[in-house]
Coordinates of C-alpha atoms in Angstrom, one line a residue:
Chain A
X1 CA 98.7 168.5 -13.0
X2 CA 97.1 171.9 -12.1
X3 CA 99.0 175.2 -11.7
X4 CA 98.4 178.5 -10.1
X5 CA 99.2 181.5 -12.2
X6 CA 99.4 184.8 -10.2
X7 CA 99.7 188.2 -11.6
X8 CA 100.5 191.2 -9.4
X9 CA 101.1 194.8 -10.4
X10 CA 99.6 198.1 -11.6
X11 CA 96.3 197.5 -13.4
X12 CA 96.5 198.0 -17.1
X13 CA 94.4 197.2 -20.2
X14 CA 94.7 193.7 -21.4
X15 CA 96.3 191.9 -18.6
X16 CA 93.7 189.1 -18.6
X17 CA 93.6 188.9 -22.4
X18 CA 97.3 188.4 -22.7
X19 CA 97.7 185.8 -20.0
X20 CA 94.6 183.9 -21.3
X21 CA 96.1 184.1 -24.9
X22 CA 99.3 182.5 -23.6
X23 CA 97.4 179.8 -21.9
X24 CA 95.2 179.1 -25.0
X25 CA 98.3 179.1 -27.1
X26 CA 99.7 176.3 -25.1
X27 CA 96.4 174.3 -24.7
X28 CA 96.1 175.2 -21.0
X29 CA 92.7 175.2 -19.7
X30 CA 91.8 177.9 -17.2
X31 CA 89.5 176.5 -14.5
X32 CA 89.1 179.4 -12.3
X33 CA 90.0 183.1 -12.1
X34 CA 89.8 185.6 -9.1
X35 CA 90.9 189.0 -9.3
X36 CA 90.9 191.9 -6.7
X37 CA 92.7 195.1 -5.8
X38 CA 94.9 194.6 -2.7
X39 CA 96.6 197.7 -1.3
X40 CA 96.3 199.6 -4.7
X41 CA 97.8 196.6 -6.5
X42 CA 96.0 194.6 -9.1
X43 CA 96.0 190.9 -8.2
X44 CA 94.8 188.2 -10.4
X45 CA 94.9 184.5 -9.6
X46 CA 94.2 181.7 -12.1
X47 CA 93.8 178.0 -11.5
X48 CA 94.8 176.2 -14.6
X49 CA 94.9 172.6 -15.9
X50 CA 98.2 172.2 -17.5
X51 CA 98.0 168.4 -18.1
X52 CA 97.4 168.9 -21.9
X53 CA 99.9 171.7 -22.2
X54 CA 101.8 171.5 -25.4
X55 CA 105.1 172.5 -24.0
X56 CA 107.0 171.5 -20.8
X57 CA 105.5 173.3 -17.7
X58 CA 108.8 174.9 -17.1
X59 CA 108.7 176.6 -20.4
X60 CA 105.3 177.8 -19.8
X61 CA 106.4 179.2 -16.4
X62 CA 109.4 181.0 -18.3
X63 CA 107.2 182.4 -20.9
X64 CA 104.6 183.6 -18.3
X65 CA 107.4 185.4 -16.4
X66 CA 108.7 187.0 -19.6
X67 CA 105.2 188.2 -20.5
X68 CA 104.9 189.7 -17.1
X69 CA 108.2 191.5 -17.4
X70 CA 107.0 193.0 -20.6
X71 CA 103.9 194.4 -18.9
X72 CA 105.8 195.5 -15.8
X73 CA 103.9 192.9 -13.7
X74 CA 105.0 190.2 -11.5
X75 CA 103.7 186.9 -13.0
X76 CA 104.4 183.5 -11.5
X77 CA 103.2 180.1 -12.8
X78 CA 103.7 177.5 -10.1
X79 CA 102.7 173.9 -9.4
X80 CA 99.4 173.9 -7.3
X81 CA 101.0 171.6 -4.7
X82 CA 103.3 174.1 -3.2
X83 CA 100.2 176.1 -2.0
X84 CA 98.4 173.0 -1.0
X85 CA 101.2 171.7 1.1
X86 CA 101.9 175.0 2.8
X87 CA 98.3 175.9 3.6
X88 CA 96.5 172.6 4.0
X89 CA 97.2 170.0 6.5
Chain B
X1 CA 90.9 176.9 -4.8
X2 CA 93.1 178.1 -2.0
X3 CA 92.3 181.6 -1.0
X4 CA 94.0 184.6 -2.5
X5 CA 95.6 185.7 0.8
X6 CA 97.3 182.3 1.3
X7 CA 98.6 182.2 -2.3
X8 CA 100.0 185.7 -2.0
X9 CA 101.6 184.9 1.3
X10 CA 103.5 182.0 -0.3
X11 CA 104.7 184.1 -3.2
X12 CA 105.7 187.0 -0.9
X13 CA 107.7 184.5 1.2
X14 CA 109.7 183.4 -1.8
X15 CA 110.1 186.6 -3.7
X16 CA 110.5 189.2 -0.8
X17 CA 111.5 187.1 2.2
X18 CA 114.1 184.9 0.8
X19 CA 112.3 181.6 1.5
X20 CA 114.3 178.7 -0.2
X21 CA 115.2 175.3 0.1
X22 CA 118.8 175.5 1.1
X23 CA 120.0 172.1 -0.1
X24 CA 119.0 168.8 -1.6
X25 CA 121.8 166.5 -0.4
X26 CA 122.0 162.9 -1.8
X27 CA 123.6 160.6 0.6
X28 CA 125.7 157.9 -1.0
X29 CA 127.2 154.9 0.8
X30 CA 130.7 154.1 -0.5
X31 CA 131.1 151.0 1.6
X32 CA 130.6 148.9 -1.6
X33 CA 133.5 150.7 -3.2
X34 CA 136.1 149.5 -0.5
X35 CA 139.1 147.7 -2.0
X36 CA 142.5 146.7 -0.9
X37 CA 143.9 148.6 -3.7
X38 CA 143.5 152.4 -3.4
X39 CA 143.3 153.0 -7.1
X40 CA 140.6 150.5 -7.7
X41 CA 138.7 151.9 -4.7
X42 CA 138.9 155.4 -6.1
X43 CA 137.6 154.3 -9.5
X44 CA 134.6 152.5 -7.8
X45 CA 134.0 155.7 -5.9
X46 CA 133.9 157.8 -9.0
X47 CA 131.7 155.4 -10.8
X48 CA 129.2 155.1 -8.0
X49 CA 128.9 158.7 -7.4
X50 CA 128.5 159.6 -11.0
X51 CA 125.9 156.9 -11.6
X52 CA 123.8 157.7 -8.4
X53 CA 123.9 161.5 -8.8
X54 CA 123.9 161.8 -12.6
X55 CA 120.4 163.4 -12.5
X56 CA 120.6 165.2 -9.2
X57 CA 121.4 168.6 -10.4
X58 CA 118.9 168.5 -13.3
X59 CA 116.2 167.1 -11.2
X60 CA 116.7 169.9 -8.5
X61 CA 116.5 172.5 -11.2
X62 CA 113.3 171.0 -12.7
X63 CA 111.6 171.0 -9.3
X64 CA 112.8 174.5 -8.6
X65 CA 111.1 175.8 -11.8
X66 CA 108.0 173.7 -11.6
X67 CA 107.2 174.7 -7.9
X68 CA 108.7 178.2 -8.2
X69 CA 110.7 177.7 -5.1
X70 CA 114.5 178.3 -5.3
X71 CA 116.8 175.4 -4.4
X72 CA 120.1 176.9 -3.7
X73 CA 122.4 173.8 -3.4
X74 CA 122.6 170.4 -4.8
X75 CA 125.1 168.4 -2.8
X76 CA 126.4 164.9 -2.0
X77 CA 127.3 163.4 1.3
X78 CA 129.4 160.2 1.3
X79 CA 130.5 157.5 3.8
X80 CA 133.4 158.8 6.0
X81 CA 136.3 158.4 3.7
X82 CA 138.4 157.1 6.7
X83 CA 136.5 153.8 6.4
X84 CA 137.8 153.4 2.8
X85 CA 141.3 154.3 3.9
X86 CA 140.9 151.5 6.6
X87 CA 140.5 149.0 3.8
X88 CA 142.9 150.4 1.1
X89 CA 145.7 152.1 3.0
X90 CA 147.6 154.6 0.8
X91 CA 147.4 158.4 0.5
X92 CA 144.0 159.6 1.4
X93 CA 144.3 162.7 -0.7
X94 CA 143.7 160.4 -3.7
X95 CA 140.2 160.0 -2.4
X96 CA 139.8 163.8 -2.0
X97 CA 140.9 164.3 -5.6
X98 CA 138.5 161.5 -6.8
X99 CA 135.6 163.1 -4.9
X100 CA 136.7 166.5 -6.6
X101 CA 136.6 164.9 -10.0
X102 CA 133.2 163.4 -9.3
X103 CA 131.8 166.7 -7.9
X104 CA 132.7 168.5 -11.1
X105 CA 131.3 165.6 -13.4
X106 CA 127.9 165.7 -11.7
X107 CA 127.9 169.5 -11.1
X108 CA 127.3 169.7 -7.3
X109 CA 129.0 172.5 -5.4
X110 CA 130.0 170.4 -2.4
X111 CA 130.7 166.8 -1.5
X112 CA 130.9 166.2 2.2
X113 CA 132.5 163.2 3.9
X114 CA 136.1 163.5 4.0
X115 CA 135.5 162.6 7.5
X116 CA 136.5 160.4 10.4
X117 CA 134.5 159.4 13.6
X118 CA 137.1 159.1 16.4
X119 CA 135.0 159.8 19.6
X120 CA 136.3 156.9 21.3
X121 CA 139.6 156.3 19.5
X122 CA 141.3 156.1 16.3
X123 CA 140.7 152.9 14.1
X124 CA 142.7 152.0 11.0
X125 CA 142.7 154.8 8.4
X126 CA 141.5 157.5 11.0
X127 CA 144.9 159.0 11.8
X128 CA 146.1 159.0 8.1
X129 CA 142.9 160.7 7.0
X130 CA 143.0 163.4 9.7
X131 CA 146.6 164.1 9.0
X132 CA 145.8 164.6 5.3
X133 CA 142.9 167.1 5.8
X134 CA 144.9 170.4 5.3
X135 CA 146.4 169.0 2.1
X136 CA 143.1 167.6 0.9
X137 CA 141.2 170.9 1.5
X138 CA 144.1 173.0 -0.1
X139 CA 144.1 170.8 -3.2
X140 CA 140.4 170.6 -3.9
X141 CA 137.6 173.1 -4.1
X142 CA 134.4 171.2 -3.6
X143 CA 135.4 168.8 -0.7
X144 CA 134.1 169.3 2.9
X145 CA 135.7 167.6 5.8
X146 CA 134.5 166.9 9.4
X147 CA 135.8 164.9 12.4
X148 CA 133.7 163.7 15.3
X149 CA 135.7 163.9 18.5
X150 CA 133.0 163.4 21.1
X151 CA 129.6 162.1 22.0
X152 CA 127.4 161.8 24.9
X153 CA 127.8 158.0 24.7
X154 CA 131.6 157.8 24.3
X155 CA 132.9 160.9 26.1
X156 CA 135.6 163.1 24.4
X157 CA 138.6 161.8 22.7
X158 CA 141.2 164.4 24.0
X159 CA 144.0 163.1 21.8
X160 CA 141.7 163.9 18.8
X161 CA 140.9 167.3 20.2
X162 CA 144.6 168.0 20.6
X163 CA 145.3 166.9 17.0
X164 CA 142.4 168.9 15.5
X165 CA 143.8 172.1 17.0
X166 CA 146.8 171.6 14.9
X167 CA 144.8 170.4 11.8
X168 CA 142.7 173.6 11.8
X169 CA 145.8 175.7 12.0
X170 CA 147.5 173.7 9.3
X171 CA 144.5 173.9 7.1
X172 CA 144.6 177.6 7.4
X173 CA 148.3 177.9 6.7
X174 CA 148.0 175.6 3.6
X175 CA 145.3 178.0 2.1
X176 CA 146.8 181.3 3.4
X177 CA 147.1 182.7 0.0
X178 CA 143.5 181.7 -0.9
X179 CA 141.7 183.5 1.9
X180 CA 142.4 180.8 4.5
X181 CA 139.4 178.9 2.9
X182 CA 140.6 175.5 4.2
X183 CA 139.2 175.6 7.7
X184 CA 135.9 177.1 6.4
X185 CA 135.3 173.6 4.9
X186 CA 136.3 171.7 8.1
X187 CA 133.9 171.0 11.1
X188 CA 135.0 169.4 14.4
X189 CA 131.9 167.7 16.0
X190 CA 130.6 166.3 19.1
X191 CA 127.5 164.1 18.6
X192 CA 127.7 164.5 14.8
X193 CA 124.4 163.5 13.1
X194 CA 124.7 160.9 10.3
X195 CA 122.0 162.3 8.1
X196 CA 122.9 166.1 8.1
X197 CA 122.4 167.6 4.7
X198 CA 124.2 170.8 5.5
X199 CA 127.8 171.5 4.7
X200 CA 130.6 171.5 5.8
X201 CA 129.5 168.8 8.2
X202 CA 127.5 166.5 6.0
X203 CA 128.5 162.9 5.8
X204 CA 126.6 159.6 5.1
X205 CA 126.6 157.5 8.3
X206 CA 127.3 153.8 8.3
X207 CA 123.7 153.1 9.4
X208 CA 122.2 154.9 6.4
X209 CA 120.7 153.3 3.3
X210 CA 122.7 152.8 0.1
X211 CA 121.5 156.0 -1.3
X212 CA 119.1 158.6 0.3
X213 CA 117.7 162.1 -0.3
X214 CA 117.8 164.6 2.6
X215 CA 116.7 168.2 2.4
X216 CA 117.5 171.2 4.3
X217 CA 115.1 174.1 4.5
X218 CA 115.9 177.7 5.3
X219 CA 113.9 180.9 5.8
X220 CA 115.2 183.3 8.5
X221 CA 113.8 186.2 6.5
X222 CA 110.2 184.7 6.6
X223 CA 110.4 184.2 10.4
X224 CA 111.6 187.7 10.9
X225 CA 108.9 189.1 8.6
X226 CA 106.3 187.3 10.6
X227 CA 107.6 188.7 13.9
X228 CA 107.5 192.1 12.3
X229 CA 103.8 191.9 12.2
X230 CA 103.4 191.6 16.0
X231 CA 105.7 194.2 17.4
X232 CA 103.7 194.4 20.7
X233 CA 102.9 190.6 21.1
X234 CA 104.1 189.0 24.2
X235 CA 106.8 186.2 24.2
X236 CA 104.1 183.4 24.0
X237 CA 102.8 185.1 20.8
X238 CA 106.4 185.3 19.5
X239 CA 106.9 181.5 20.1
X240 CA 103.5 180.7 18.4
X241 CA 104.3 182.9 15.5
X242 CA 107.7 181.2 15.0
X243 CA 106.0 177.7 15.2
X244 CA 103.4 178.5 12.6
X245 CA 106.0 180.0 10.3
X246 CA 108.3 177.0 10.7
X247 CA 105.4 174.8 9.9
X248 CA 104.9 176.3 6.6
X249 CA 108.6 176.5 5.7
X250 CA 108.9 172.8 6.5
X251 CA 105.9 171.8 4.5
X252 CA 107.7 173.1 1.3
X253 CA 110.8 171.2 2.4
X254 CA 108.8 168.0 2.8
X255 CA 107.1 168.5 -0.6
X256 CA 110.4 169.1 -2.3
X257 CA 112.2 166.1 -0.6
X258 CA 109.3 163.7 -1.5
X259 CA 109.3 165.0 -5.0
X260 CA 113.0 164.7 -5.5
X261 CA 113.1 161.2 -3.9
X262 CA 110.4 160.1 -6.3
X263 CA 111.9 161.5 -9.4
X264 CA 115.4 160.1 -8.6
X265 CA 114.1 156.8 -7.5
X266 CA 115.8 157.1 -4.2
X267 CA 114.4 156.8 -0.6
X268 CA 113.4 160.0 1.2
X269 CA 115.6 160.3 4.3
X270 CA 114.8 163.3 6.5
X271 CA 114.0 167.0 6.3
X272 CA 116.4 169.1 8.3
X273 CA 114.3 172.0 10.0
X274 CA 117.0 174.5 10.1
X275 CA 117.0 178.3 9.9
X276 CA 120.2 178.8 7.8
X277 CA 121.2 182.4 7.2
X278 CA 123.1 183.8 4.3
X279 CA 125.0 187.2 4.2
X280 CA 122.2 188.6 2.1
X281 CA 120.1 191.4 3.8
X282 CA 116.8 190.0 5.0
X283 CA 118.2 186.4 5.6
X284 CA 119.7 186.7 9.0
X285 CA 119.1 184.8 12.3
X286 CA 120.6 187.6 14.2
X287 CA 117.9 189.9 12.9
X288 CA 115.2 187.5 14.2
X289 CA 116.7 187.8 17.7
X290 CA 116.9 191.6 17.3
X291 CA 113.2 191.6 16.1
X292 CA 112.3 189.9 19.4
X293 CA 113.5 193.0 21.2
X294 CA 117.3 193.1 21.5
X295 CA 119.1 196.2 20.5
X296 CA 121.7 194.0 19.0
X297 CA 122.5 190.2 18.7
X298 CA 125.0 189.5 21.5
X299 CA 123.2 191.7 24.2
X300 CA 122.3 190.0 27.5
X301 CA 119.1 188.1 26.7
X302 CA 120.4 186.8 23.4
X303 CA 120.7 183.3 24.7
X304 CA 117.1 183.3 25.9
X305 CA 115.8 184.5 22.6
X306 CA 117.8 181.9 20.7
X307 CA 116.6 179.1 22.9
X308 CA 113.0 180.1 22.2
X309 CA 113.6 180.4 18.6
X310 CA 115.5 177.1 18.3
X311 CA 112.7 175.3 20.2
X312 CA 109.8 176.9 18.4
X313 CA 111.4 176.0 15.0
X314 CA 111.4 172.4 16.0
X315 CA 107.9 172.3 17.4
X316 CA 106.5 173.9 14.3
X317 CA 108.5 171.9 11.8
X318 CA 108.2 168.5 13.4
X319 CA 104.5 168.1 12.4
X320 CA 105.1 169.3 8.9
X321 CA 107.5 166.5 7.9
X322 CA 107.2 162.8 8.2
X323 CA 110.8 162.3 9.1
X324 CA 112.8 165.1 10.8
X325 CA 116.6 164.8 11.3
X326 CA 120.0 166.4 10.7
X327 CA 120.8 169.3 12.8
X328 CA 117.3 171.0 12.9
X329 CA 117.1 174.3 14.7
X330 CA 118.8 177.6 14.3
X331 CA 122.3 178.1 12.9
X332 CA 124.5 180.9 14.1
X333 CA 127.4 181.1 11.6
X334 CA 128.9 184.5 12.1
X335 CA 130.5 185.3 8.7
X336 CA 127.3 183.9 6.9
X337 CA 124.8 186.2 8.7
X338 CA 124.5 190.0 8.1
X339 CA 123.3 190.6 11.6
X340 CA 126.0 188.5 13.3
X341 CA 128.7 190.2 11.2
X342 CA 127.5 193.7 12.3
X343 CA 127.3 192.6 15.9
X344 CA 130.7 191.1 15.9
X345 CA 132.2 194.3 14.2
X346 CA 130.5 196.5 16.7
X347 CA 131.9 194.4 19.6
X348 CA 128.4 193.4 21.0
X349 CA 128.9 189.8 20.0
X350 CA 131.9 188.2 21.5
X351 CA 133.1 184.7 21.3
X352 CA 132.2 184.0 24.9
X353 CA 128.6 185.0 24.2
X354 CA 128.6 182.8 21.1
X355 CA 129.8 179.9 23.2
X356 CA 126.8 180.3 25.6
X357 CA 124.4 180.5 22.4
X358 CA 125.8 177.2 21.3
X359 CA 124.2 175.5 24.3
X360 CA 120.8 176.3 22.9
X361 CA 121.3 176.6 19.2
X362 CA 121.3 173.8 16.6
X363 CA 125.1 173.4 16.2
X364 CA 128.0 175.3 17.5
X365 CA 130.8 178.0 17.0
X366 CA 130.5 178.3 13.4
X367 CA 132.3 180.4 10.7
X368 CA 134.3 182.4 13.4
X369 CA 137.4 184.2 12.2
X370 CA 140.1 184.2 14.8
X371 CA 143.6 185.9 14.9
X372 CA 146.2 184.3 12.7
X373 CA 148.6 183.8 15.5
X374 CA 146.2 181.8 17.6
X375 CA 148.0 178.7 18.9
X376 CA 146.9 175.1 18.2
X377 CA 146.3 174.6 21.9
X378 CA 143.9 177.5 22.2
X379 CA 142.0 176.2 19.2
X380 CA 142.0 172.7 20.9
X381 CA 140.7 174.5 24.1
X382 CA 137.8 175.9 22.0
X383 CA 137.0 172.5 20.6
X384 CA 137.1 170.9 24.1
X385 CA 134.7 173.4 25.5
X386 CA 132.3 173.0 22.7
X387 CA 132.5 169.2 22.8
X388 CA 131.8 169.3 26.5
X389 CA 128.7 171.5 26.0
X390 CA 127.5 168.9 23.4
X391 CA 128.4 165.9 25.3
X392 CA 126.6 167.0 28.7
X393 CA 123.5 168.4 26.9
X394 CA 123.0 165.5 24.5
X395 CA 123.1 167.8 21.5
X396 CA 125.3 168.3 18.5
X397 CA 127.9 170.9 18.9
X398 CA 130.7 171.8 16.4
X399 CA 133.7 174.2 15.9
X400 CA 134.4 175.7 12.6
X401 CA 136.9 178.5 13.4
X402 CA 139.2 180.1 10.7
X403 CA 142.6 181.3 11.8
X404 CA 143.1 184.3 9.5
X405 CA 146.9 183.9 8.8
X406 CA 148.7 187.3 8.9
X407 CA 145.6 189.2 10.2
X408 CA 144.9 190.7 13.6
X409 CA 141.9 191.5 15.7
X410 CA 139.6 193.9 13.9
X411 CA 140.9 193.0 10.3
X412 CA 138.4 191.6 7.9
X413 CA 138.6 188.2 6.1
X414 CA 136.3 187.8 3.0
X415 CA 135.6 184.3 1.6
X416 CA 133.0 185.6 -0.9
X417 CA 129.7 183.9 -1.7
X418 CA 127.6 182.3 0.9
X419 CA 130.6 181.7 3.2
X420 CA 130.5 185.5 3.6
X421 CA 133.0 187.7 5.4
X422 CA 133.7 188.9 9.0
X423 CA 136.0 190.6 11.4
X424 CA 138.8 188.8 13.2
X425 CA 137.4 188.3 16.6
X426 CA 139.2 188.7 20.0
X427 CA 140.1 185.5 21.8
X428 CA 141.1 184.7 25.4
X429 CA 144.7 183.7 24.7
X430 CA 145.7 182.3 28.2
X431 CA 147.2 178.9 27.4
X432 CA 145.3 175.6 28.0
X433 CA 148.4 173.8 26.6
X434 CA 149.2 171.6 29.7
X435 CA 145.4 170.5 29.8
X436 CA 145.4 169.7 26.0
X437 CA 148.7 167.8 26.1
X438 CA 147.6 165.5 28.9
X439 CA 145.7 163.4 26.2
X440 CA 143.5 160.5 27.1
X441 CA 139.6 160.6 27.1
X442 CA 137.0 162.5 29.1
X443 CA 134.8 159.8 30.3
X444 CA 131.1 159.6 29.1
X445 CA 128.9 161.7 31.4
X446 CA 126.3 160.1 33.6
X447 CA 123.7 161.3 31.2
X448 CA 124.9 158.6 28.8
X449 CA 123.7 155.8 31.1
X450 CA 120.1 155.6 30.0
X451 CA 119.6 151.9 29.5

């Protein structure tokens, strides 16, 4: 399955590095990354393949969230299908 | 990949605007548990619920985490218990206690179906069950009860209407030292749907499969936020915006419903497209109506705004789901909606206005706190009026009023949690007693003859 990882918050050094490190640690392959500044907020979106993830996806989601809290950012890892179903017919 | 704007919109809906799946409700048929011995019957009921729903809560929590969408309730609806009482006889409260035990065992927060369908008359088991409702609700915590007293096809059973006025009062008296919580778990219906996933009115109809997953969506906060972006749009724009938003909300409901059904190995039943408010700020149906341009919910114009909202929610949602059912529309429970509470407290929202609103909303007079000295006949009068609106308009209507024992107009009754709180509202106390005591049946309206 594929997941979307979003990171929103104030831009700081090392955001991409830390999230990527978490993914690598769990054998999650990052397929695509986009990042932009929206209304003064840093916003990064990653599409990741989690089918070979070495922990349960729910654990990865929890760890991503906790990592975000450490850096004062909002980090969400969610199944891709919630976005597909809401925005594609 | 989906574009950034769409991804952030979804996340914003969930994190900021209280988008959630309100309930995954598993419908379980108890017809296979019927037994002439009530103790055997209760054991079968307990075993079947525990077997069927053993993984319900865990599966709900798993989906919640994977998809990042909160799923507030995991619940169960069962076959109207009066049907089991018909076979077994005995004290129906035993079934309530069994259901309570099963609810605790599987970890759901409500089981609905302590119910009877008496729109045309009382069958075996119906009277005993109805008479036991106050005791059953007082002695259990997780059981919800409903009684269907009318339908467009059958008319209105006025004997049942008279009885239910007394039952609502007795349910309040039996729980007077517990915030009168009894009647907050009791709904009197006309045209009750058999696949409704929302409490307190959920039950598993006789025409339903053995086990089924129904999902109720929510999201008043999302609709309001969408309308905030078009402060100068005309009413057509308002309706279009509600439709588009309802579509998106419902797609999430459809996704969760299909996923839950697949993981539990149970057929998917329906998605109920309802806007269900909570007392939390930013999760109010009244605030949507106010966003359309009303100073406060209850002002003249409220019924029109609600009609538009209810219709647009259905139109938007119906294409987003393969099967739509339940109540589907906008709920207007007073104590569960911050905007309704404020409007009732200020006196803008009256019970008469609420009655008019029920002609165009998805259910009826819901979670309304009335003076503790209200007579059973006046409550029956309220039920009869609501049932008449439902019967003639071929829609579901319901009454869930709570007589606040020992309290007067202007006092507050607080249930806590999602049931909320609210002021005791003023009622017209002129007596309908002679009408109610006539008994008999209001004949089915001409609208029923569609064949």
